[in-house]
CSV table of C-alpha atoms in Angstrom, one decimal:
chain,number,residue,atom,x,y,z
A,1,MET,CA,0.1,0.3,0.2
A,2,GLU,CA,1.3,3.5,-0.9
A,3,GLU,CA,2.5,5.9,2.3
A,4,THR,CA,-0.5,6.8,4.6
A,5,ILE,CA,-1.9,10.3,3.1
A,6,GLU,CA,-1.5,13.3,5.3
A,7,ASP,CA,-5.6,14.5,5.9
A,8,PRO,CA,-5.0,18.9,4.4
A,9,PRO,CA,-4.9,21.3,7.4
A,10,THR,CA,-9.1,22.5,7.2
A,11,SER,CA,-11.4,24.3,10.0
A,12,ALA,CA,-14.5,24.0,11.2
A,13,VAL,CA,-15.4,28.5,11.0
A,14,LEU,CA,-16.2,29.0,7.9
A,15,LEU,CA,-14.8,32.8,7.5
A,16,ASP,CA,-15.3,35.7,5.8
A,17,HIS,CA,-15.7,35.6,2.2
A,18,CYS,CA,-13.1,38.4,1.0
A,19,HIS,CA,-10.3,35.7,1.1
A,20,PHE,CA,-12.1,34.0,-1.9
A,21,SER,CA,-10.6,36.4,-4.5
A,22,GLN,CA,-6.7,35.7,-3.7
A,23,VAL,CA,-6.6,32.5,-5.9
A,24,ILE,CA,-8.6,32.8,-9.3
A,25,PHE,CA,-9.3,29.3,-11.1
A,26,SER,CA,-9.9,29.6,-15.0
A,27,SER,CA,-11.2,27.4,-18.1
A,28,VAL,CA,-13.1,25.9,-15.6
A,29,GLU,CA,-15.8,24.2,-18.2
A,30,LYS,CA,-19.6,23.5,-17.3
A,31,PHE,CA,-19.3,20.1,-17.3
A,32,TYR,CA,-16.5,17.1,-17.1
A,33,ILE,CA,-17.3,14.2,-18.7
A,34,PRO,CA,-16.9,10.9,-16.1
A,35,GLY,CA,-13.9,8.4,-16.4
A,36,GLY,CA,-11.5,10.9,-17.2
A,37,ASP,CA,-8.6,13.0,-15.6
A,38,VAL,CA,-9.2,17.3,-14.8
A,39,THR,CA,-7.4,19.0,-15.0
A,40,CYS,CA,-7.1,22.8,-12.5
A,41,HIS,CA,-6.5,25.9,-13.9
A,42,TYR,CA,-5.6,28.6,-11.3
A,43,THR,CA,-3.8,32.2,-10.8
A,44,PHE,CA,-2.3,33.5,-7.9
A,45,THR,CA,-2.7,37.7,-7.4
A,46,GLN,CA,-0.3,39.8,-6.5
A,47,HIS,CA,-0.4,40.1,-2.4
A,48,PHE,CA,-1.0,36.2,-2.2
A,49,ILE,CA,2.2,34.3,-1.3
A,50,PRO,CA,1.4,29.5,-1.2
A,51,ARG,CA,2.7,27.9,1.3
A,52,ARG,CA,4.0,24.4,1.9
A,53,LYS,CA,0.3,22.7,3.2
A,54,ASP,CA,-1.5,24.9,0.5
A,55,TRP,CA,-4.5,22.0,-1.2
A,56,ILE,CA,-6.8,22.7,-3.6
A,57,GLY,CA,-10.6,20.4,-3.2
A,58,ILE,CA,-13.2,19.7,-4.6
A,59,PHE,CA,-16.8,20.3,-2.6
A,60,ARG,CA,-20.5,19.7,-3.4
A,61,VAL,CA,-21.8,23.5,-3.9
A,62,GLY,CA,-23.4,23.6,-0.7
A,63,TRP,CA,-20.6,23.4,1.7
A,64,LYS,CA,-20.1,25.1,4.5
A,65,THR,CA,-16.6,24.2,6.1
A,66,THR,CA,-13.6,22.9,4.8
A,67,ARG,CA,-14.0,19.9,5.7
A,68,GLU,CA,-16.5,18.6,3.6
A,69,TYR,CA,-14.1,18.5,0.9
A,70,TYR,CA,-14.5,15.3,-1.6
A,71,THR,CA,-11.5,14.8,-2.6
A,72,PHE,CA,-7.9,17.0,-3.2
A,73,MET,CA,-4.4,17.3,-4.3
A,74,TRP,CA,-1.7,18.8,-2.7
A,75,VAL,CA,-0.3,22.5,-4.6
A,76,THR,CA,3.3,22.5,-5.9
A,77,LEU,CA,4.8,25.6,-5.0
A,78,PRO,CA,6.3,27.9,-7.5
A,79,ILE,CA,10.6,27.7,-7.3
A,80,ASP,CA,10.4,31.9,-8.6
A,81,LEU,CA,6.9,33.4,-7.2
A,82,ASN,CA,8.5,37.2,-8.7
A,83,ASN,CA,7.9,35.1,-12.5
A,84,LYS,CA,5.1,35.5,-14.3
A,85,SER,CA,4.7,31.8,-15.3
A,86,ALA,CA,4.6,30.7,-11.6
A,87,LYS,CA,1.1,32.5,-10.8
A,88,GLN,CA,-0.3,30.5,-13.5
A,89,GLN,CA,-0.1,26.7,-12.1
A,90,GLU,CA,-2.3,23.6,-12.5
A,91,VAL,CA,-3.3,20.1,-10.7
A,92,GLN,CA,-5.1,17.0,-12.3
A,93,PHE,CA,-7.5,14.8,-10.1
A,94,LYS,CA,-7.0,11.2,-11.3
A,95,ALA,CA,-10.7,9.5,-12.6
A,96,TYR,CA,-10.6,7.0,-9.6
A,97,TYR,CA,-11.3,10.3,-7.5
A,98,LEU,CA,-13.5,11.8,-8.8
A,99,PRO,CA,-17.1,12.1,-7.8
A,100,LYS,CA,-19.6,10.1,-9.7
A,101,ASP,CA,-23.0,11.6,-9.1
A,102,ASP,CA,-24.1,14.3,-11.1
A,103,GLU,CA,-24.1,17.1,-8.3
A,104,TYR,CA,-22.8,20.3,-8.7
A,105,TYR,CA,-19.1,21.1,-7.5
A,106,GLN,CA,-16.8,23.8,-7.5
A,107,PHE,CA,-12.9,24.1,-6.8
A,108,CYS,CA,-11.5,25.9,-3.4
A,109,TYR,CA,-8.0,26.5,-2.7
A,110,VAL,CA,-7.3,26.2,1.0
A,111,ASP,CA,-4.0,27.3,2.8
A,112,GLN,CA,-2.6,25.3,5.4
A,113,ASP,CA,-4.1,27.0,8.0
A,114,GLY,CA,-7.8,25.9,6.6
A,115,VAL,CA,-9.2,29.3,5.3
A,116,VAL,CA,-10.8,29.7,2.1
A,117,ARG,CA,-8.3,31.4,-0.2
A,118,GLY,CA,-10.2,31.1,-4.0
A,119,ALA,CA,-13.5,29.2,-5.0
A,120,SER,CA,-14.2,28.1,-9.1
A,121,ILE,CA,-17.3,28.5,-11.0
A,122,PRO,CA,-19.9,25.4,-10.3
A,123,PHE,CA,-19.7,22.0,-12.7
A,124,GLN,CA,-21.1,18.7,-12.8
A,125,PHE,CA,-19.5,16.0,-13.3
A,126,ARG,CA,-22.2,14.2,-16.3
A,127,PRO,CA,-21.3,12.3,-20.4
A,128,GLU,CA,-22.2,14.9,-22.8
A,129,ASN,CA,-25.3,14.9,-25.6
A,130,GLU,CA,-25.2,11.2,-27.6
A,131,GLU,CA,-23.6,13.3,-30.9
A,132,ASP,CA,-21.0,14.4,-29.5
A,133,ILE,CA,-20.1,11.6,-27.0
A,134,LEU,CA,-16.3,10.3,-26.8
A,135,VAL,CA,-16.1,7.1,-26.6
A,136,VAL,CA,-13.1,6.2,-24.4
A,137,THR,CA,-11.4,2.1,-25.5
A,138,THR,CA,-9.6,2.0,-21.7
A,139,GLN,CA,-12.9,2.5,-19.5
A,140,GLY,CA,-12.9,-0.8,-18.8
A,141,GLU,CA,-9.5,-1.4,-17.5
A,142,VAL,CA,-9.4,2.1,-15.6
A,143,GLU,CA,-13.2,0.9,-13.6
A,144,GLU,CA,-11.4,-2.4,-13.1
A,145,ILE,CA,-8.7,-0.7,-11.5
A,146,GLU,CA,-10.9,1.4,-9.5
A,147,GLN,CA,-13.2,-1.9,-8.1
A,148,HIS,CA,-9.5,-3.6,-7.3
A,149,ASN,CA,-8.7,-0.3,-5.5
A,150,LYS,CA,-11.7,-0.2,-3.3
A,151,GLU,CA,-11.1,-3.8,-2.7
A,152,LEU,CA,-7.8,-3.0,-1.4
A,153,CYS,CA,-8.9,0.2,0.2
A,154,LYS,CA,-11.3,-2.2,2.0
A,155,GLU,CA,-9.2,-4.8,2.8
A,156,ASN,CA,-6.8,-2.0,4.5
A,157,GLN,CA,-9.6,-0.8,6.6
A,158,GLU,CA,-10.2,-4.2,8.3
A,159,LEU,CA,-6.6,-5.3,8.9
A,160,LYS,CA,-6.4,-1.3,10.5
A,161,ASP,CA,-9.0,-2.1,12.6
A,162,ASN,CA,-7.8,-5.7,13.4
A,163,CYS,CA,-4.8,-4.6,14.4
A,164,VAL,CA,-5.7,-1.1,16.6
A,165,SER,CA,-8.2,-4.0,18.5
A,166,LEU,CA,-4.4,-6.0,19.2
A,167,GLN,CA,-3.1,-2.9,20.0
A,168,LYS,CA,-5.7,-2.2,22.2
A,169,GLN,CA,-5.7,-5.3,23.9
A,170,ASN,CA,-1.4,-5.5,24.2
A,171,SER,CA,-1.8,-3.0,26.2
A,172,ASP,CA,-4.7,-3.9,28.3
A,173,MET,CA,-2.0,-7.3,28.7
A,174,GLN,CA,0.7,-4.7,29.7
A,175,ALA,CA,-1.4,-2.8,32.2
A,176,GLU,CA,-2.8,-6.2,34.2
A,177,LEU,CA,1.3,-7.3,34.1
A,178,GLN,CA,2.3,-3.7,35.2
A,179,LYS,CA,-0.2,-4.7,37.8
A,180,LYS,CA,1.2,-8.4,38.8
A,181,GLN,CA,4.5,-6.9,39.0
A,182,GLU,CA,3.5,-4.3,41.9
A,183,GLU,CA,1.9,-6.9,43.4
A,184,LEU,CA,4.9,-9.0,43.0
A,185,GLU,CA,7.4,-6.3,44.4
A,186,THR,CA,4.7,-5.7,47.2
A,187,LEU,CA,4.9,-9.2,48.1
A,188,GLN,CA,8.5,-9.3,47.9
A,189,SER,CA,8.6,-6.4,50.4
A,190,ILE,CA,6.7,-8.1,52.9
A,191,ASN,CA,8.7,-11.6,52.7
A,192,LYS,CA,11.9,-9.9,53.4
A,193,LYS,CA,10.3,-7.6,56.8
A,194,LEU,CA,8.9,-11.0,57.9
A,195,GLU,CA,12.4,-12.2,57.4
A,196,LEU,CA,13.8,-9.6,59.2
A,197,LYS,CA,11.3,-10.2,61.7
A,198,VAL,CA,11.5,-13.5,62.3
A,199,LYS,CA,15.6,-13.2,62.3
A,200,GLU,CA,15.2,-10.5,65.0
A,201,GLN,CA,12.3,-13.0,67.2
A,202,LYS,CA,14.7,-15.8,66.9
A,203,ASP,CA,18.1,-14.0,68.0
A,204,TYR,CA,15.8,-12.3,70.7
A,205,TRP,CA,14.6,-16.1,71.6
A,206,GLU,CA,18.1,-17.3,71.1
A,207,THR,CA,19.1,-14.5,73.4
A,208,GLU,CA,16.4,-14.9,75.9
A,209,LEU,CA,17.0,-18.8,76.0
A,210,LEU,CA,20.9,-18.6,77.0
A,211,GLN,CA,19.7,-15.6,79.5
A,212,LEU,CA,17.5,-18.9,80.7
A,213,LYS,CA,20.1,-21.2,80.7
A,214,GLU,CA,22.3,-19.0,82.2
A,215,GLN,CA,19.9,-18.0,85.3
A,216,ASN,CA,19.1,-21.8,85.1
A,217,GLN,CA,22.8,-22.1,86.0
A,218,LYS,CA,23.2,-19.4,88.6
A,219,MET,CA,19.6,-20.7,90.2
A,220,SER,CA,20.3,-24.5,90.3
A,221,SER,CA,20.3,-24.4,93.8
A,222,GLU,CA,16.6,-22.6,93.4
A,223,ASN,CA,15.9,-25.2,91.5
A,224,GLU,CA,12.8,-25.7,93.8
A,225,LYS,CA,11.4,-23.1,94.4
A,226,MET,CA,11.7,-21.8,90.6
A,227,GLY,CA,10.3,-25.0,89.3
A,228,ILE,CA,6.9,-23.3,88.7
A,229,ARG,CA,8.9,-20.4,86.8
A,230,VAL,CA,10.8,-22.7,84.7
A,231,ASP,CA,7.8,-24.3,83.7
A,232,GLN,CA,6.4,-21.4,82.4
A,233,LEU,CA,9.3,-20.5,80.6
A,234,GLN,CA,9.2,-23.3,78.3
A,235,ALA,CA,4.9,-23.5,78.1
A,236,GLN,CA,6.5,-20.2,76.9
A,237,LEU,CA,9.0,-21.5,74.8
A,238,SER,CA,6.9,-23.9,73.2
A,239,THR,CA,4.0,-21.4,72.5
A,240,GLN,CA,7.2,-19.1,70.3
A,241,GLU,CA,7.9,-21.6,68.4
A,242,LYS,CA,4.5,-23.0,67.5
A,243,GLU,CA,4.6,-19.2,66.5
A,244,MET,CA,7.4,-19.5,64.5
A,245,GLU,CA,6.6,-22.5,62.6
A,246,LYS,CA,3.5,-21.0,61.8
A,247,LEU,CA,5.5,-18.1,60.3
A,248,VAL,CA,8.2,-20.1,58.2
A,249,GLN,CA,4.9,-22.1,56.6
A,250,GLY,CA,3.4,-19.1,56.3
A,251,ASP,CA,7.3,-17.6,54.5
A,252,GLN,CA,7.0,-21.5,52.2
A,253,ASP,CA,3.5,-20.5,51.4
A,254,LYS,CA,4.2,-16.2,50.2
A,255,THR,CA,7.2,-18.1,48.0
A,256,GLU,CA,4.5,-20.7,46.6
A,257,GLN,CA,2.4,-17.6,45.1
A,258,LEU,CA,5.4,-15.4,43.9
A,259,GLU,CA,6.5,-18.9,41.8
A,260,GLN,CA,3.2,-18.7,40.4
A,261,LEU,CA,3.5,-14.9,39.7
A,262,LYS,CA,6.4,-15.8,37.7
A,263,LYS,CA,4.8,-18.6,35.6
A,264,GLU,CA,1.8,-16.6,35.3
A,265,ASN,CA,4.7,-13.5,33.8
A,266,ASP,CA,5.8,-15.7,31.6
A,267,HIS,CA,2.5,-17.1,29.7
A,268,LEU,CA,2.2,-13.5,29.8
A,269,PHE,CA,5.3,-12.5,28.2
A,270,LEU,CA,4.7,-15.5,25.5
A,271,SER,CA,1.4,-14.4,24.3
A,272,LEU,CA,2.5,-11.0,23.8
A,273,THR,CA,5.7,-12.2,21.3
A,274,GLU,CA,3.1,-14.1,19.5
A,275,GLN,CA,0.9,-11.3,19.1
A,276,ARG,CA,3.9,-9.5,18.2
A,277,LYS,CA,4.9,-12.2,15.4
A,278,ASP,CA,0.9,-11.8,14.1
A,279,GLN,CA,1.0,-7.9,14.1
A,280,LYS,CA,4.6,-8.2,12.1
A,281,LYS,CA,2.9,-10.2,10.0
A,282,LEU,CA,0.0,-8.3,9.1
A,283,GLU,CA,2.3,-5.8,8.3
A,284,GLN,CA,3.8,-7.8,6.0
A,285,THR,CA,0.1,-8.1,4.3
A,286,VAL,CA,-0.3,-4.1,4.1
A,287,GLU,CA,3.1,-3.6,2.7
A,288,GLN,CA,2.2,-6.3,0.0
A,289,MET,CA,-1.2,-4.9,-0.6
A,290,LYS,CA,1.1,-1.3,-0.8
A,291,GLN,CA,3.2,-2.9,-3.7
A,292,ASN,CA,0.7,-4.6,-5.7
A,293,GLU,CA,-1.4,-1.3,-5.4
A,294,THR,CA,1.7,0.5,-7.3
A,295,THR,CA,2.2,-2.1,-9.9
A,296,ALA,CA,-1.3,-1.8,-11.1
A,297,MET,CA,-1.1,2.9,-11.1
A,298,LYS,CA,2.4,2.2,-13.1
A,299,LYS,CA,0.7,-0.7,-15.4
A,300,GLN,CA,-2.1,1.9,-16.1
A,301,GLN,CA,0.4,4.9,-16.3
A,302,GLU,CA,2.1,2.6,-19.3
A,303,LEU,CA,-1.3,2.1,-21.0
A,304,MET,CA,-2.0,6.0,-21.2
A,305,ASP,CA,1.9,6.4,-22.6
A,306,GLU,CA,1.6,4.4,-25.1
A,307,ASN,CA,-1.6,5.8,-26.3
A,308,PHE,CA,-0.6,8.8,-26.1
A,309,ASP,CA,2.4,7.8,-28.5
A,310,LEU,CA,0.1,5.6,-30.9
A,311,SER,CA,-2.0,9.3,-31.0
A,312,LYS,CA,1.5,11.3,-31.6
A,313,ARG,CA,2.8,8.9,-34.7
A,314,LEU,CA,-1.1,9.2,-36.3
A,315,SER,CA,-0.8,13.0,-35.9
A,316,GLU,CA,2.5,13.4,-37.7
A,317,ASN,CA,1.5,10.8,-40.7
A,318,LYS,CA,-1.7,12.7,-41.2
A,319,ILE,CA,1.1,16.1,-41.4
A,320,ILE,CA,2.6,13.8,-44.2
A,321,CYS,CA,-0.2,12.6,-46.5
A,322,ASN,CA,-1.2,16.8,-46.0
A,323,ALA,CA,2.2,17.8,-47.5
A,324,LEU,CA,2.4,15.4,-50.5
A,325,GLN,CA,-1.7,15.8,-51.6
A,326,ARG,CA,-0.6,19.3,-51.4
A,327,GLU,CA,2.8,19.0,-53.5
A,328,LYS,CA,0.6,16.4,-55.7
A,329,GLU,CA,-1.9,19.3,-56.1
A,330,ARG,CA,0.6,22.0,-56.9
A,331,LEU,CA,3.1,19.5,-59.6
A,332,GLU,CA,-0.8,18.9,-60.9
A,333,GLY,CA,-1.4,22.7,-61.6
A,334,GLU,CA,2.2,23.2,-62.8
A,335,ASN,CA,1.9,20.3,-65.4
A,336,ASP,CA,-0.9,22.4,-66.4
A,337,LEU,CA,0.7,25.6,-66.8
A,338,LEU,CA,3.5,23.2,-69.0
A,339,LYS,CA,0.7,22.3,-71.1
A,340,ARG,CA,-0.4,25.9,-72.1
A,341,GLU,CA,3.0,26.7,-72.2
A,342,ASN,CA,3.7,24.0,-75.4
A,343,SER,CA,0.1,25.1,-76.9
A,344,ARG,CA,1.4,28.8,-77.2
A,345,LEU,CA,4.8,27.8,-78.6
A,346,LEU,CA,3.2,25.0,-80.9
A,347,SER,CA,0.8,28.3,-81.7
A,348,TYR,CA,3.5,30.9,-82.2
A,349,MET,CA,5.5,28.1,-84.7
A,350,GLY,CA,2.2,28.3,-86.4
A,351,LEU,CA,1.7,24.5,-85.6
A,352,ASP,CA,-1.6,23.1,-84.7
A,353,PHE,CA,-1.0,21.1,-82.1
A,354,ASN,CA,-4.3,18.3,-83.5
A,355,SER,CA,-2.8,18.0,-86.9
A,356,LEU,CA,0.5,16.4,-84.9
A,357,PRO,CA,1.5,12.6,-86.1
A,358,TYR,CA,1.7,12.2,-82.0
A,359,GLN,CA,-1.3,13.2,-79.6
A,360,VAL,CA,-1.8,12.7,-75.9
A,361,PRO,CA,-2.8,9.3,-75.4
A,362,THR,CA,-6.2,9.5,-74.2
A,363,SER,CA,-8.2,6.7,-71.9
A,364,ASP,CA,-9.4,4.5,-74.6
A,365,GLU,CA,-5.5,3.9,-76.0
A,366,GLY,CA,-4.7,3.4,-72.4
A,367,GLY,CA,-1.8,4.7,-70.2
A,368,ALA,CA,-3.4,8.4,-69.8
A,369,GLY,CA,-5.0,7.6,-66.2
A,370,GLN,CA,-1.1,6.3,-65.2
A,371,ASN,CA,0.5,8.7,-66.9
A,372,PRO,CA,-0.8,12.1,-66.3
A,373,GLY,CA,2.9,13.7,-67.3
A,374,LEU,CA,3.6,16.7,-69.1
A,375,VAL,CA,3.4,15.2,-73.1
A,376,TYR,CA,5.5,18.2,-75.1
A,377,GLY,CA,5.5,17.2,-79.2
A,378,ASN,CA,7.8,17.9,-81.6
A,379,PRO,CA,7.4,20.8,-83.6
A,380,TYR,CA,10.4,19.4,-85.9
A,381,SER,CA,8.7,17.1,-87.2
A,382,GLY,CA,7.7,18.0,-90.3
A,383,ILE,CA,10.8,19.5,-91.2
A,384,GLN,CA,13.0,16.3,-90.6
A,385,GLU,CA,10.9,13.8,-92.2
A,386,SER,CA,13.5,13.5,-94.8
A,387,SER,CA,15.8,12.6,-91.9
A,388,SER,CA,15.2,9.1,-91.5
A,389,PRO,CA,17.5,7.2,-87.9
A,390,SER,CA,19.7,4.9,-87.7
A,391,PRO,CA,18.4,0.9,-87.8
A,392,LEU,CA,20.9,0.6,-84.9
A,393,SER,CA,19.0,3.9,-83.0
A,394,ILE,CA,15.5,1.9,-83.3
A,395,LYS,CA,14.6,0.6,-80.3
A,396,LYS,CA,10.7,-1.5,-80.3
A,397,CYS,CA,8.2,0.6,-78.4
A,398,PRO,CA,6.5,-0.3,-74.6
A,399,ILE,CA,3.5,1.2,-76.1
A,400,CYS,CA,2.6,0.4,-79.2
A,401,LYS,CA,5.2,-3.0,-79.7
A,402,ALA,CA,6.1,-1.2,-83.0
A,403,ASP,CA,9.5,-2.0,-84.1
A,404,ASP,CA,9.6,0.8,-86.5
A,405,ILE,CA,9.9,4.9,-85.5
A,406,CYS,CA,6.6,5.6,-83.3
A,407,ASP,CA,5.5,9.1,-81.7
A,408,HIS,CA,6.2,7.5,-78.4
A,409,ILE,CA,10.3,7.2,-79.1
A,410,LEU,CA,10.2,10.0,-80.7
A,411,GLU,CA,9.0,11.9,-77.6
A,412,GLN,CA,10.6,9.9,-75.4
A,413,GLN,CA,13.8,10.7,-76.9
A,414,GLN,CA,12.8,14.6,-77.2
A,415,MET,CA,12.0,14.5,-72.9
A,416,GLN,CA,14.9,12.9,-71.8
A,417,PRO,CA,16.8,15.1,-71.3
A,418,LEU,CA,14.3,17.7,-69.9
A,419,CYS,CA,12.7,15.7,-67.8
A,420,LEU,CA,12.7,12.7,-64.9
A,421,ASN,CA,10.1,9.8,-65.1
A,422,CYS,CA,8.8,7.6,-62.7
A,423,PRO,CA,9.9,4.1,-62.6
A,424,ILE,CA,7.0,2.9,-60.2
A,425,CYS,CA,3.9,4.7,-61.8
A,426,ASP,CA,5.7,6.6,-64.7
A,427,LYS,CA,4.8,10.8,-63.8
A,428,ILE,CA,7.1,12.8,-65.6
A,429,PHE,CA,8.9,15.5,-63.5
A,430,PRO,CA,10.9,18.2,-65.4
A,431,ALA,CA,14.8,18.0,-64.7
A,432,THR,CA,15.3,21.7,-63.0
A,433,GLU,CA,12.8,19.8,-60.3
A,434,LYS,CA,15.1,16.8,-58.8
A,435,GLN,CA,14.3,17.3,-55.5
A,436,ILE,CA,10.7,16.9,-56.2
A,437,PHE,CA,11.4,13.9,-58.1
A,438,GLU,CA,12.9,12.3,-55.3
A,439,ASP,CA,10.5,12.9,-53.2
A,440,HIS,CA,8.0,11.6,-55.4
A,441,VAL,CA,9.8,8.4,-55.7
A,442,PHE,CA,10.3,7.7,-51.7
A,443,CYS,CA,6.5,8.2,-51.2
A,444,HIS,CA,5.9,4.8,-53.2
A,445,SER,CA,8.3,3.5,-50.3
A,446,LEU,CA,6.2,4.5,-47.4
């Protein structure tokens, strides 16, 4: 899972509307199409200085406090506020964070004190009319990722609840353990006091017994007189011994109780260790979910980048096609100009274009639709009739398949030094337009 998103600074008190003009929102549409990202454009006024915790939120129209935001994005601080471009900023809201209903919303700029510094005009999230519907091919993927994100958020919330419960249980057990430790310390203190008291009592008894023995030795001559006193002392000593035995038995009971408390303490410590292990496993599961969601977001970004590259390549191909079409129209215009110039020259020489031995092939003779190039007539054909070509120079015509010299061969011989012929579509270009001819041939390879 990603890092815990920090809640933006808000305020429960709606301040005066006089602050709303310090940040101005521009290019706000009346409605945005669901399923697409929304870019918010805003401009800082001259006297407003943004801070690190400022944010822009989407609020439903009719909000009372800044705590009622639907979603938000942190503001990116410009490097140089004195630059004119730094005053104009933008932030992008992802599609899966946007509202799904058709209520009216508005952008609001909130500073790090929770004060609203600017508000936009209201807008809606609804589709366009039927004739303006935009088909988005990745809508299904976006919805699938959004559903998966909701499931991950739900599982994350359950894990958080379980973690809070375990932490509470852990704190209760620690408090109980602390209480047991205090009781144990109290019992140890009482035990020490009892041991000290028993030792003092024992020393006292030993001292008194020693005194009695000495007194007995001194008073042996008076044994008969003091016999009753001796019996009383012996009875007192027996009673004290019984009390001493009781104290020793109580000390043993306290010792056993102390051992039992130690065992309970060890059991609680083992239980606490197991709970810590379970908590660590839960944290690893949460981290794995973070990584899965990050991978899904990266994959979506790659698909969007690939779609952008394909659109860019399509636009470039359209530009090239339009350029070639304009070049074709220009060349056809030049061809028409050259045809008119040829007719003008023939008229100037006193020759009739229709009376020439060679005419432009029509569509019935074939090749007219495929060879739209310039056709030059032979203005000296009537003058040079007597000069017959050499048999070595006679070639078979590729158009009419004649072995003798025909108008097509004469036309190619006259046009050879003046024109360039396309080897693919037989289109003819003037020799001065060599670069256009090479571009035309290159277009056939596209």
